[in-house]
Structure formats: structure tokens, C-alpha cells
Amino acid sequence: MTKITDLSDTMERGAAPSNDRRRFMRLLGGTAAMTGGLALLSACGDDSNNGATPSPSPTPSPSATGSVGTQDTDVLNFALQLEYLAANYFAYATTGAGISSSLQTGLTSPGPVLVGSGDGAARAVTFSSGSVVRQYALEMAADSLAHVTFLRTALGNLTQSQPALNLSGSASATSQGVTATGAFTAAAQAAKIITTSQTFDPYASEQNFLIGAYLITGIAVAALRGAARRLTNKGYLEAAAGLLGTYSYHAATVRAELWALGRTSGDIYTQITALSDALDALDGSTDVDQDIGTATTANLVPTDSNGGVLGRTPFQTLNVVYLNASNTSQGGFYPQGLNGAYRTTNS
């Protein structure tokens, strides 16, 4: 039987005239970087990640060369602000600790992370023995950490620091003087899948982790598609397409697992539909249906009539991550707002 890896290698060889040509093109890219371009690192991890080195290795990201213009800087920093959120969520879920402090620094002081679970304590998800979901989570952690490194390298001394993040499921979470209702609880309450007296702890179970991952990956896919058009450097546009592709894989995997779980726990369909509707009300667009389907029909890749995924402008994305459609500059997953040019909704 032909192994999947063998088949992949065969297809890859068939896609290019020769390995020599690919090596030549890589050399050209390296030459361009040495003659004044800004070389982006392809995906790499951080050995000092609080003892939380994700495994397996991250999916390689496209590299790009060229100077970063003002508009490109704004877009890359916006993407980085979202990557801080994803990287920390998957790091906490898999290890109980956030990303390395060396990956949080920038033009201002890094913000705190509110990460208390439903009982107020930070902890990793307890995955079942041999859990395939754990393998997915580890890969997502590695990839999102690689994205943070990739973008920080592109931006250099223009890198915006990690903002205050709310990854909590507590009724009230506090860190370094910042206090707020846990963002996952606030999202679940807004969607009316729990009452105002209940909390939603994304670290309590594999199912809850997947629901949290559904929110995080869905935000990333729509935001990356919507922001990419603002990039002026084609090299960075290609790199952004690579990041979008990675999150699309992640999102589809999460949605497939949730859909499968729905067949034994039918309320998942109701919960995801409610979350989808709540986010739709915030983004202000006539977007495609984001739920995961029904017990008989899956909606693993929500697309429009052209077969494309939803794209949100940066300001529509802010409506979603702030969990507030009114004109605001903070809230939800970002209790003190984002750092960078894209900060305020309805601008």
C-alpha cells in the first residue's frame, strides 16, 4: 500500500520540473535577502517557551523578502495581535503556561494575560489517553507559536508588543490590575448557551477546548482573508496566504471533531449555531453560515456561492474580538485593546 507521505512526495515532485530548479529558486531568495531585503524566518519554535515546547514541529510558513511599508507594517502588526491570542490559548491548553516572555516584547510593555478557568485557576486541558484532539492541539500550538516568531521577525524594531489578553473562563479574572469577566464566559453568555450566572471553562474538557478553538481559529481565518487585501508587498501577501491556509486546516479539523461529537452530544450543534449567530451579529456583514451543520449534514468548510471562506475587515474583526458591536477600543478577548494602528471598531 502506498503511504500518504510517499504519495505526497510524488505529487510534490510532479508539481515542479526538477529539484534542481527548486534549489535554484531558494538560492535566489537567499541572495535577495542578503542584498538588502528583509528576510522573514520560516516557522520556528522557541526552546525557552516556559518548558512548553509544542510537538510536532510547526508547519513551515512561506518566507518573503522586501522592505515593510507603513501600511504593510500596520497589517502585519494586526495579524500579530491576533496571533498572540491564538498562540497563548493553545499554549495554555496544552501546557498550562503561556508563550515565552521573549516573544511578548515590542514598542510598549507587554500586557498581562487573564487565564483563570471556571474555578479561577490556570491549568492545561486534561486530554484522554491517546487523544487525537491532544495531537491536534499540540500541532496548533506549534504552528501559532511559529506565526508569532515569523511576524515578529518581519517587523523587527517595528514590532508591537503583546497586549493584555483575556483567555479566561472565570466569572471574574484579574491579572496585574486588569479585571474582567472571562472572555469565553462572556461569549457563551452573549450567545445564550449559558445563563448569566454560569461560566464556560474552555480548559475543563476536550469538548470545551474544541469550542474555544472553534472561536479562535474562526476569527483568524476571516481576519486574515479580510486583511490580506491591504498588503502592498506581494511577498508578504504570499506569506499571509500561507498563514491563512494553516488556520483553514486548523479550523476545518476543529469543526470536523465538533461535528463528530455532535452525533453523541446533540447540544453541540445548538451551541455552535448560537455562537455563530452571536458573532454574525457583531461583524455587521451578510456573511455565510458559520455553524457546523446538523446531525445529518456537515458544514465543515463554510463557504459562499463562490466556494470562498468568510473575510472580515480589521474593524469587523475588532467587533468580534471585543464582543461588542458599538464604537469601542477594547473588551472581550482584549480588555485593554490591541496595540497598533487597528484599534477602534466602526472607524
mmCIF file of C-alpha atoms in Angstrom:
data_model
loop_
_atom_site.group_PDB
_atom_site.id
_atom_site.type_symbol
_atom_site.label_atom_id
_atom_site.label_comp_id
_atom_site.label_asym_id
_atom_site.label_seq_id
_atom_site.Cartn_x
_atom_site.Cartn_y
_atom_site.Cartn_z
ATOM 1 C CA MET A 1 0.000 0.000 0.000
ATOM 2 C CA THR A 2 1.303 3.442 -0.914
ATOM 3 C CA LYS A 3 1.947 5.539 2.136
ATOM 4 C CA ILE A 4 0.418 9.001 2.349
ATOM 5 C CA THR A 5 3.891 10.512 2.705
ATOM 6 C CA ASP A 6 5.060 8.683 -0.419
ATOM 7 C CA LEU A 7 2.068 9.944 -2.347
ATOM 8 C CA SER A 8 2.684 13.488 -1.109
ATOM 9 C CA ASP A 9 6.332 13.347 -2.153
ATOM 10 C CA THR A 10 5.381 12.007 -5.586
ATOM 11 C CA MET A 11 2.842 14.799 -6.116
ATOM 12 C CA GLU A 12 5.350 17.408 -4.978
ATOM 13 C CA ARG A 13 7.972 16.143 -7.400
ATOM 14 C CA GLY A 14 5.407 16.227 -10.172
ATOM 15 C CA ALA A 15 4.488 19.812 -9.396
ATOM 16 C CA ALA A 16 7.968 21.170 -10.146
ATOM 17 C CA PRO A 17 10.154 20.435 -13.191
ATOM 18 C CA SER A 18 13.058 19.356 -11.001
ATOM 19 C CA ASN A 19 14.515 19.533 -7.526
ATOM 20 C CA ASP A 20 17.434 21.472 -9.036
ATOM 21 C CA ARG A 21 15.068 24.249 -10.079
ATOM 22 C CA ARG A 22 13.581 24.441 -6.581
ATOM 23 C CA ARG A 23 17.050 24.652 -5.031
ATOM 24 C CA PHE A 24 17.958 27.397 -7.525
ATOM 25 C CA MET A 25 14.858 29.423 -6.629
ATOM 26 C CA ARG A 26 15.655 29.105 -2.935
ATOM 27 C CA LEU A 27 19.173 30.395 -3.623
ATOM 28 C CA LEU A 28 17.715 33.359 -5.466
ATOM 29 C CA GLY A 29 15.523 34.122 -2.460
ATOM 30 C CA GLY A 30 18.559 33.956 -0.184
ATOM 31 C CA THR A 31 20.539 36.271 -2.466
ATOM 32 C CA ALA A 32 17.718 38.820 -2.458
ATOM 33 C CA ALA A 33 17.667 38.780 1.322
ATOM 34 C CA MET A 34 21.432 39.338 1.573
ATOM 35 C CA THR A 35 21.339 42.288 -0.819
ATOM 36 C CA GLY A 36 19.091 44.444 1.310
ATOM 37 C CA GLY A 37 15.756 42.651 1.645
ATOM 38 C CA LEU A 38 14.238 41.823 4.997
ATOM 39 C CA ALA A 39 14.203 38.032 5.279
ATOM 40 C CA LEU A 40 11.364 36.521 7.216
ATOM 41 C CA LEU A 41 12.097 33.404 9.189
ATOM 42 C CA SER A 42 10.133 30.398 8.130
ATOM 43 C CA ALA A 43 8.267 28.829 11.015
ATOM 44 C CA CYS A 44 10.330 28.051 14.088
ATOM 45 C CA GLY A 45 9.651 27.391 17.732
ATOM 46 C CA ASP A 46 11.196 28.788 20.930
ATOM 47 C CA ASP A 47 13.166 26.498 23.206
ATOM 48 C CA SER A 48 12.513 28.841 26.134
ATOM 49 C CA ASN A 49 8.733 28.542 25.918
ATOM 50 C CA ASN A 50 8.327 28.122 29.690
ATOM 51 C CA GLY A 51 9.155 24.467 29.242
ATOM 52 C CA ALA A 52 6.269 24.245 26.806
ATOM 53 C CA THR A 53 7.870 23.239 23.523
ATOM 54 C CA PRO A 54 4.983 22.133 21.300
ATOM 55 C CA SER A 55 5.276 18.923 19.335
ATOM 56 C CA PRO A 56 5.153 18.017 16.472
ATOM 57 C CA SER A 57 7.204 20.605 14.644
ATOM 58 C CA PRO A 58 5.301 23.607 13.263
ATOM 59 C CA THR A 59 4.115 23.653 9.686
ATOM 60 C CA PRO A 60 6.658 25.663 7.621
ATOM 61 C CA SER A 61 5.407 29.133 6.683
ATOM 62 C CA PRO A 62 6.185 30.864 3.379
ATOM 63 C CA SER A 63 9.101 33.290 3.528
ATOM 64 C CA ALA A 64 9.148 36.748 1.988
ATOM 65 C CA THR A 65 11.676 39.450 1.242
ATOM 66 C CA GLY A 66 11.463 43.188 0.780
ATOM 67 C CA SER A 67 11.051 46.329 2.853
ATOM 68 C CA VAL A 68 7.989 46.767 5.035
ATOM 69 C CA GLY A 69 5.970 49.861 4.173
ATOM 70 C CA THR A 70 3.781 51.726 6.647
ATOM 71 C CA GLN A 71 0.550 50.060 5.510
ATOM 72 C CA ASP A 72 2.174 46.627 5.479
ATOM 73 C CA THR A 73 3.519 47.284 8.969
ATOM 74 C CA ASP A 74 0.008 48.056 10.212
ATOM 75 C CA VAL A 75 -1.419 44.877 8.667
ATOM 76 C CA LEU A 76 1.395 42.624 9.907
ATOM 77 C CA ASN A 77 1.095 44.049 13.415
ATOM 78 C CA PHE A 78 -2.662 43.496 13.311
ATOM 79 C CA ALA A 79 -2.080 39.872 12.345
ATOM 80 C CA LEU A 80 0.485 39.574 15.137
ATOM 81 C CA GLN A 81 -2.013 40.845 17.714
ATOM 82 C CA LEU A 82 -4.382 38.032 16.701
ATOM 83 C CA GLU A 83 -1.526 35.508 16.717
ATOM 84 C CA TYR A 84 -0.671 36.416 20.314
ATOM 85 C CA LEU A 85 -4.219 35.408 21.221
ATOM 86 C CA ALA A 86 -4.101 32.075 19.369
ATOM 87 C CA ALA A 87 -0.578 31.155 20.459
ATOM 88 C CA ASN A 88 -1.348 31.762 24.119
ATOM 89 C CA TYR A 89 -4.662 29.889 24.005
ATOM 90 C CA PHE A 90 -3.100 26.761 22.546
ATOM 91 C CA ALA A 91 -0.025 27.056 24.792
ATOM 92 C CA TYR A 92 -2.133 27.263 27.958
ATOM 93 C CA ALA A 93 -4.425 24.473 26.779
ATOM 94 C CA THR A 94 -1.536 22.098 26.095
ATOM 95 C CA THR A 95 0.979 23.066 28.795
ATOM 96 C CA GLY A 96 -0.703 25.275 31.393
ATOM 97 C CA ALA A 97 1.727 28.113 30.565
ATOM 98 C CA GLY A 98 1.785 30.944 28.038
ATOM 99 C CA ILE A 99 4.322 31.724 25.332
ATOM 100 C CA SER A 100 7.858 32.828 26.190
ATOM 101 C CA SER A 101 8.213 36.349 27.578
ATOM 102 C CA SER A 102 10.855 36.955 24.885
ATOM 103 C CA LEU A 103 8.067 36.728 22.291
ATOM 104 C CA GLN A 104 5.858 39.304 24.039
ATOM 105 C CA THR A 105 8.059 42.396 23.890
ATOM 106 C CA GLY A 106 7.721 45.307 21.494
ATOM 107 C CA LEU A 107 7.254 49.052 21.285
ATOM 108 C CA THR A 108 5.424 49.144 24.635
ATOM 109 C CA SER A 109 5.359 46.985 27.756
ATOM 110 C CA PRO A 110 3.552 43.648 27.269
ATOM 111 C CA GLY A 111 0.116 43.331 28.841
ATOM 112 C CA PRO A 112 -0.984 40.674 31.333
ATOM 113 C CA VAL A 113 -2.867 37.511 30.420
ATOM 114 C CA LEU A 114 -6.135 36.752 32.229
ATOM 115 C CA VAL A 115 -6.299 32.983 32.040
ATOM 116 C CA GLY A 116 -8.241 31.688 35.031
ATOM 117 C CA SER A 117 -10.520 28.773 34.243
ATOM 118 C CA GLY A 118 -14.051 28.360 35.560
ATOM 119 C CA ASP A 119 -12.741 27.843 39.091
ATOM 120 C CA GLY A 120 -10.273 30.714 38.827
ATOM 121 C CA ALA A 121 -7.135 28.605 38.325
ATOM 122 C CA ALA A 122 -4.983 28.313 35.226
ATOM 123 C CA ARG A 123 -4.476 24.757 34.044
ATOM 124 C CA ALA A 124 -3.887 22.694 30.945
ATOM 125 C CA VAL A 125 -6.674 20.623 29.413
ATOM 126 C CA THR A 126 -6.749 17.028 30.643
ATOM 127 C CA PHE A 127 -6.823 15.113 27.390
ATOM 128 C CA SER A 128 -7.870 11.500 27.356
ATOM 129 C CA SER A 129 -5.246 8.796 26.927
ATOM 130 C CA GLY A 130 -4.116 8.565 23.305
ATOM 131 C CA SER A 131 -6.347 11.524 22.421
ATOM 132 C CA VAL A 132 -6.293 12.591 18.780
ATOM 133 C CA VAL A 133 -7.557 16.006 19.958
ATOM 134 C CA ARG A 134 -4.377 16.388 22.016
ATOM 135 C CA GLN A 135 -2.318 15.766 18.859
ATOM 136 C CA TYR A 136 -4.334 18.431 17.036
ATOM 137 C CA ALA A 137 -3.854 20.843 19.944
ATOM 138 C CA LEU A 138 -0.091 20.311 20.022
ATOM 139 C CA GLU A 139 0.210 20.971 16.304
ATOM 140 C CA MET A 140 -1.944 24.099 16.533
ATOM 141 C CA ALA A 141 0.229 25.301 19.433
ATOM 142 C CA ALA A 142 3.394 24.775 17.393
ATOM 143 C CA ASP A 143 2.005 26.484 14.292
ATOM 144 C CA SER A 144 0.628 29.547 16.066
ATOM 145 C CA LEU A 145 3.878 29.949 18.001
ATOM 146 C CA ALA A 146 5.736 29.810 14.681
ATOM 147 C CA HIS A 147 3.431 32.503 13.283
ATOM 148 C CA VAL A 148 4.289 34.814 16.195
ATOM 149 C CA THR A 149 8.017 34.335 15.548
ATOM 150 C CA PHE A 150 7.530 34.772 11.806
ATOM 151 C CA LEU A 151 5.675 38.086 12.112
ATOM 152 C CA ARG A 152 7.954 39.478 14.816
ATOM 153 C CA THR A 153 10.951 38.777 12.578
ATOM 154 C CA ALA A 154 9.270 40.531 9.648
ATOM 155 C CA LEU A 155 8.513 43.605 11.726
ATOM 156 C CA GLY A 156 11.845 43.871 13.524
ATOM 157 C CA ASN A 157 12.034 47.048 15.612
ATOM 158 C CA LEU A 158 8.501 47.973 14.491
ATOM 159 C CA THR A 159 7.002 45.043 16.402
ATOM 160 C CA GLN A 160 4.045 45.856 18.618
ATOM 161 C CA SER A 161 4.101 44.094 21.978
ATOM 162 C CA GLN A 162 1.621 41.531 23.213
ATOM 163 C CA PRO A 163 -1.465 43.336 24.543
ATOM 164 C CA ALA A 164 -3.459 42.364 27.610
ATOM 165 C CA LEU A 165 -5.289 39.142 26.722
ATOM 166 C CA ASN A 166 -8.413 37.612 28.228
ATOM 167 C CA LEU A 167 -8.355 33.831 27.838
ATOM 168 C CA SER A 168 -10.336 33.147 30.980
ATOM 169 C CA GLY A 169 -13.491 31.190 31.629
ATOM 170 C CA SER A 170 -13.970 32.665 35.102
ATOM 171 C CA ALA A 171 -16.845 34.870 36.185
ATOM 172 C CA SER A 172 -14.192 37.462 37.016
ATOM 173 C CA ALA A 173 -10.477 37.267 36.273
ATOM 174 C CA THR A 174 -7.696 39.590 37.442
ATOM 175 C CA SER A 175 -4.050 39.967 36.474
ATOM 176 C CA GLN A 176 -1.694 42.894 37.131
ATOM 177 C CA GLY A 177 -4.529 45.253 37.906
ATOM 178 C CA VAL A 178 -6.722 44.267 34.951
ATOM 179 C CA THR A 179 -10.085 42.737 35.886
ATOM 180 C CA ALA A 180 -12.796 41.476 33.532
ATOM 181 C CA THR A 181 -15.373 38.778 33.007
ATOM 182 C CA GLY A 182 -13.691 35.805 31.341
ATOM 183 C CA ALA A 183 -13.947 36.305 27.572
ATOM 184 C CA PHE A 184 -15.055 32.725 26.888
ATOM 185 C CA THR A 185 -17.763 33.088 29.509
ATOM 186 C CA ALA A 186 -18.795 36.465 28.064
ATOM 187 C CA ALA A 187 -19.019 34.950 24.561
ATOM 188 C CA ALA A 188 -21.058 31.989 25.801
ATOM 189 C CA GLN A 189 -23.390 34.288 27.724
ATOM 190 C CA ALA A 190 -23.815 36.570 24.693
ATOM 191 C CA ALA A 191 -24.754 33.519 22.627
ATOM 192 C CA LYS A 192 -27.156 32.427 25.402
ATOM 193 C CA ILE A 193 -25.678 28.936 25.594
ATOM 194 C CA ILE A 194 -25.221 29.556 29.328
ATOM 195 C CA THR A 195 -27.049 31.847 31.731
ATOM 196 C CA THR A 196 -25.560 34.995 33.214
ATOM 197 C CA SER A 197 -24.931 33.101 36.452
ATOM 198 C CA GLN A 198 -22.901 30.360 34.724
ATOM 199 C CA THR A 199 -19.354 30.215 33.376
ATOM 200 C CA PHE A 200 -17.785 28.498 30.371
ATOM 201 C CA ASP A 201 -14.392 26.967 31.098
ATOM 202 C CA PRO A 202 -12.535 26.128 27.846
ATOM 203 C CA TYR A 203 -9.947 24.100 29.783
ATOM 204 C CA ALA A 204 -12.435 21.820 31.551
ATOM 205 C CA SER A 205 -12.712 19.142 28.848
ATOM 206 C CA GLU A 206 -11.726 18.228 25.315
ATOM 207 C CA GLN A 207 -15.162 19.282 24.107
ATOM 208 C CA ASN A 208 -14.881 22.702 25.749
ATOM 209 C CA PHE A 209 -11.354 23.106 24.378
ATOM 210 C CA LEU A 210 -12.651 22.429 20.861
ATOM 211 C CA ILE A 211 -15.415 25.015 21.268
ATOM 212 C CA GLY A 212 -12.769 27.545 22.356
ATOM 213 C CA ALA A 213 -10.605 26.534 19.396
ATOM 214 C CA TYR A 214 -13.627 26.957 17.105
ATOM 215 C CA LEU A 215 -13.850 30.597 18.177
ATOM 216 C CA ILE A 216 -10.102 31.273 17.914
ATOM 217 C CA THR A 217 -9.499 29.617 14.526
ATOM 218 C CA GLY A 218 -12.688 31.046 13.005
ATOM 219 C CA ILE A 219 -11.616 34.553 13.981
ATOM 220 C CA ALA A 220 -8.168 34.002 12.458
ATOM 221 C CA VAL A 221 -9.404 32.666 9.099
ATOM 222 C CA ALA A 222 -11.868 35.502 8.490
ATOM 223 C CA ALA A 223 -9.450 38.170 9.728
ATOM 224 C CA LEU A 224 -6.523 37.012 7.586
ATOM 225 C CA ARG A 225 -8.637 36.886 4.438
ATOM 226 C CA GLY A 226 -10.110 40.319 5.106
ATOM 227 C CA ALA A 227 -6.810 41.997 5.965
ATOM 228 C CA ALA A 228 -4.702 40.484 3.176
ATOM 229 C CA ARG A 229 -6.021 42.878 0.531
ATOM 230 C CA ARG A 230 -4.412 45.743 2.432
ATOM 231 C CA LEU A 231 -0.909 44.370 1.912
ATOM 232 C CA THR A 232 1.088 46.104 -0.826
ATOM 233 C CA ASN A 233 4.172 43.843 -0.900
ATOM 234 C CA LYS A 234 3.400 40.699 -2.918
ATOM 235 C CA GLY A 235 5.923 38.695 -0.932
ATOM 236 C CA TYR A 236 4.070 39.421 2.285
ATOM 237 C CA LEU A 237 0.760 38.750 0.553
ATOM 238 C CA GLU A 238 2.021 35.272 -0.322
ATOM 239 C CA ALA A 239 3.177 34.760 3.262
ATOM 240 C CA ALA A 240 -0.233 35.858 4.551
ATOM 241 C CA ALA A 241 -1.844 33.312 2.244
ATOM 242 C CA GLY A 242 0.323 30.657 3.883
ATOM 243 C CA LEU A 243 -0.845 31.660 7.353
ATOM 244 C CA LEU A 244 -4.456 31.697 6.158
ATOM 245 C CA GLY A 245 -4.024 28.214 4.725
ATOM 246 C CA THR A 246 -2.678 26.925 8.032
ATOM 247 C CA TYR A 247 -5.600 28.314 10.015
ATOM 248 C CA SER A 248 -8.049 26.977 7.456
ATOM 249 C CA TYR A 249 -6.650 23.491 8.047
ATOM 250 C CA HIS A 250 -6.910 24.037 11.793
ATOM 251 C CA ALA A 251 -10.458 25.366 11.643
ATOM 252 C CA ALA A 252 -11.686 22.520 9.436
ATOM 253 C CA THR A 253 -10.121 19.958 11.780
ATOM 254 C CA VAL A 254 -11.780 21.532 14.812
ATOM 255 C CA ARG A 255 -15.130 21.749 13.047
ATOM 256 C CA ALA A 256 -14.908 18.115 11.945
ATOM 257 C CA GLU A 257 -14.244 16.971 15.512
ATOM 258 C CA LEU A 258 -17.138 19.050 16.844
ATOM 259 C CA TRP A 259 -19.460 17.731 14.160
ATOM 260 C CA ALA A 260 -18.495 14.144 15.020
ATOM 261 C CA LEU A 261 -19.036 14.820 18.725
ATOM 262 C CA GLY A 262 -22.435 16.274 17.906
ATOM 263 C CA ARG A 263 -23.667 12.858 16.891
ATOM 264 C CA THR A 264 -23.327 11.727 20.509
ATOM 265 C CA SER A 265 -23.930 15.112 22.131
ATOM 266 C CA GLY A 266 -26.518 16.864 20.003
ATOM 267 C CA ASP A 267 -26.433 20.104 22.005
ATOM 268 C CA ILE A 268 -23.086 20.900 20.335
ATOM 269 C CA TYR A 269 -24.949 21.798 17.137
ATOM 270 C CA THR A 270 -27.129 24.202 19.098
ATOM 271 C CA GLN A 271 -24.179 25.738 20.949
ATOM 272 C CA ILE A 272 -22.070 26.310 17.834
ATOM 273 C CA THR A 273 -25.028 27.747 15.915
ATOM 274 C CA ALA A 274 -25.695 30.141 18.791
ATOM 275 C CA LEU A 275 -22.052 31.217 18.903
ATOM 276 C CA SER A 276 -22.051 31.666 15.133
ATOM 277 C CA ASP A 277 -25.170 33.804 15.231
ATOM 278 C CA ALA A 278 -23.734 35.936 18.037
ATOM 279 C CA LEU A 279 -20.557 36.600 16.065
ATOM 280 C CA ASP A 280 -22.547 37.290 12.888
ATOM 281 C CA ALA A 281 -24.468 39.988 14.719
ATOM 282 C CA LEU A 282 -21.184 41.610 15.692
ATOM 283 C CA ASP A 283 -19.363 41.589 12.382
ATOM 284 C CA GLY A 284 -22.022 43.630 10.575
ATOM 285 C CA SER A 285 -21.736 41.762 7.261
ATOM 286 C CA THR A 286 -24.006 39.488 5.286
ATOM 287 C CA ASP A 287 -21.678 36.554 5.758
ATOM 288 C CA VAL A 288 -22.011 32.854 5.115
ATOM 289 C CA ASP A 289 -23.403 30.451 7.686
ATOM 290 C CA GLN A 290 -20.613 29.609 10.132
ATOM 291 C CA ASP A 291 -22.237 26.770 12.090
ATOM 292 C CA ILE A 292 -21.016 23.172 11.778
ATOM 293 C CA GLY A 293 -24.174 21.699 10.295
ATOM 294 C CA THR A 294 -26.742 19.262 11.617
ATOM 295 C CA ALA A 295 -26.716 15.628 12.665
ATOM 296 C CA THR A 296 -27.263 14.608 9.032
ATOM 297 C CA THR A 297 -25.419 17.310 7.077
ATOM 298 C CA ALA A 298 -21.942 18.640 7.889
ATOM 299 C CA ASN A 299 -20.819 22.214 7.257
ATOM 300 C CA LEU A 300 -17.110 21.655 7.831
ATOM 301 C CA VAL A 301 -15.944 24.392 5.457
ATOM 302 C CA PRO A 302 -18.418 27.292 5.478
ATOM 303 C CA THR A 303 -18.221 28.951 2.074
ATOM 304 C CA ASP A 304 -20.077 31.454 -0.045
ATOM 305 C CA SER A 305 -21.510 30.757 -3.522
ATOM 306 C CA ASN A 306 -18.000 31.029 -4.981
ATOM 307 C CA GLY A 307 -16.631 28.414 -2.602
ATOM 308 C CA GLY A 308 -14.690 31.035 -0.629
ATOM 309 C CA VAL A 309 -14.440 31.431 3.133
ATOM 310 C CA LEU A 310 -15.672 34.484 5.000
ATOM 311 C CA GLY A 311 -13.440 37.547 5.147
ATOM 312 C CA ARG A 312 -13.817 40.293 7.742
ATOM 313 C CA THR A 313 -12.243 43.734 7.596
ATOM 314 C CA PRO A 314 -9.987 44.611 10.540
ATOM 315 C CA PHE A 315 -12.789 46.697 12.023
ATOM 316 C CA GLN A 316 -15.359 43.892 11.706
ATOM 317 C CA THR A 317 -12.817 41.610 13.338
ATOM 318 C CA LEU A 318 -12.476 44.061 16.221
ATOM 319 C CA ASN A 319 -16.249 43.938 16.705
ATOM 320 C CA VAL A 320 -15.912 40.194 17.164
ATOM 321 C CA VAL A 321 -12.846 40.020 19.413
ATOM 322 C CA TYR A 322 -14.111 42.892 21.573
ATOM 323 C CA LEU A 323 -17.513 41.120 21.782
ATOM 324 C CA ASN A 324 -19.140 44.488 21.207
ATOM 325 C CA ALA A 325 -20.557 45.994 18.006
ATOM 326 C CA SER A 326 -20.629 49.553 19.364
ATOM 327 C CA ASN A 327 -17.809 52.015 18.750
ATOM 328 C CA THR A 328 -15.200 50.821 21.210
ATOM 329 C CA SER A 329 -11.467 50.294 21.535
ATOM 330 C CA GLN A 330 -11.351 47.392 23.988
ATOM 331 C CA GLY A 331 -13.220 44.481 25.515
ATOM 332 C CA GLY A 332 -13.758 40.758 25.141
ATOM 333 C CA PHE A 333 -10.517 38.936 24.399
ATOM 334 C CA TYR A 334 -8.572 42.236 24.517
ATOM 335 C CA PRO A 335 -9.532 44.010 27.769
ATOM 336 C CA GLN A 336 -7.240 46.975 27.037
ATOM 337 C CA GLY A 337 -7.492 46.861 23.258
ATOM 338 C CA LEU A 338 -4.967 45.930 20.566
ATOM 339 C CA ASN A 339 -1.617 47.609 20.043
ATOM 340 C CA GLY A 340 -1.071 49.210 16.658
ATOM 341 C CA ALA A 341 -2.987 51.171 14.039
ATOM 342 C CA TYR A 342 -6.109 48.978 14.061
ATOM 343 C CA ARG A 343 -7.641 49.516 17.494
ATOM 344 C CA THR A 344 -11.140 51.007 17.253
ATOM 345 C CA THR A 345 -14.300 49.481 15.779
ATOM 346 C CA ASN A 346 -16.550 51.335 13.331
ATOM 347 C CA SER A 347 -13.692 53.639 12.320
#
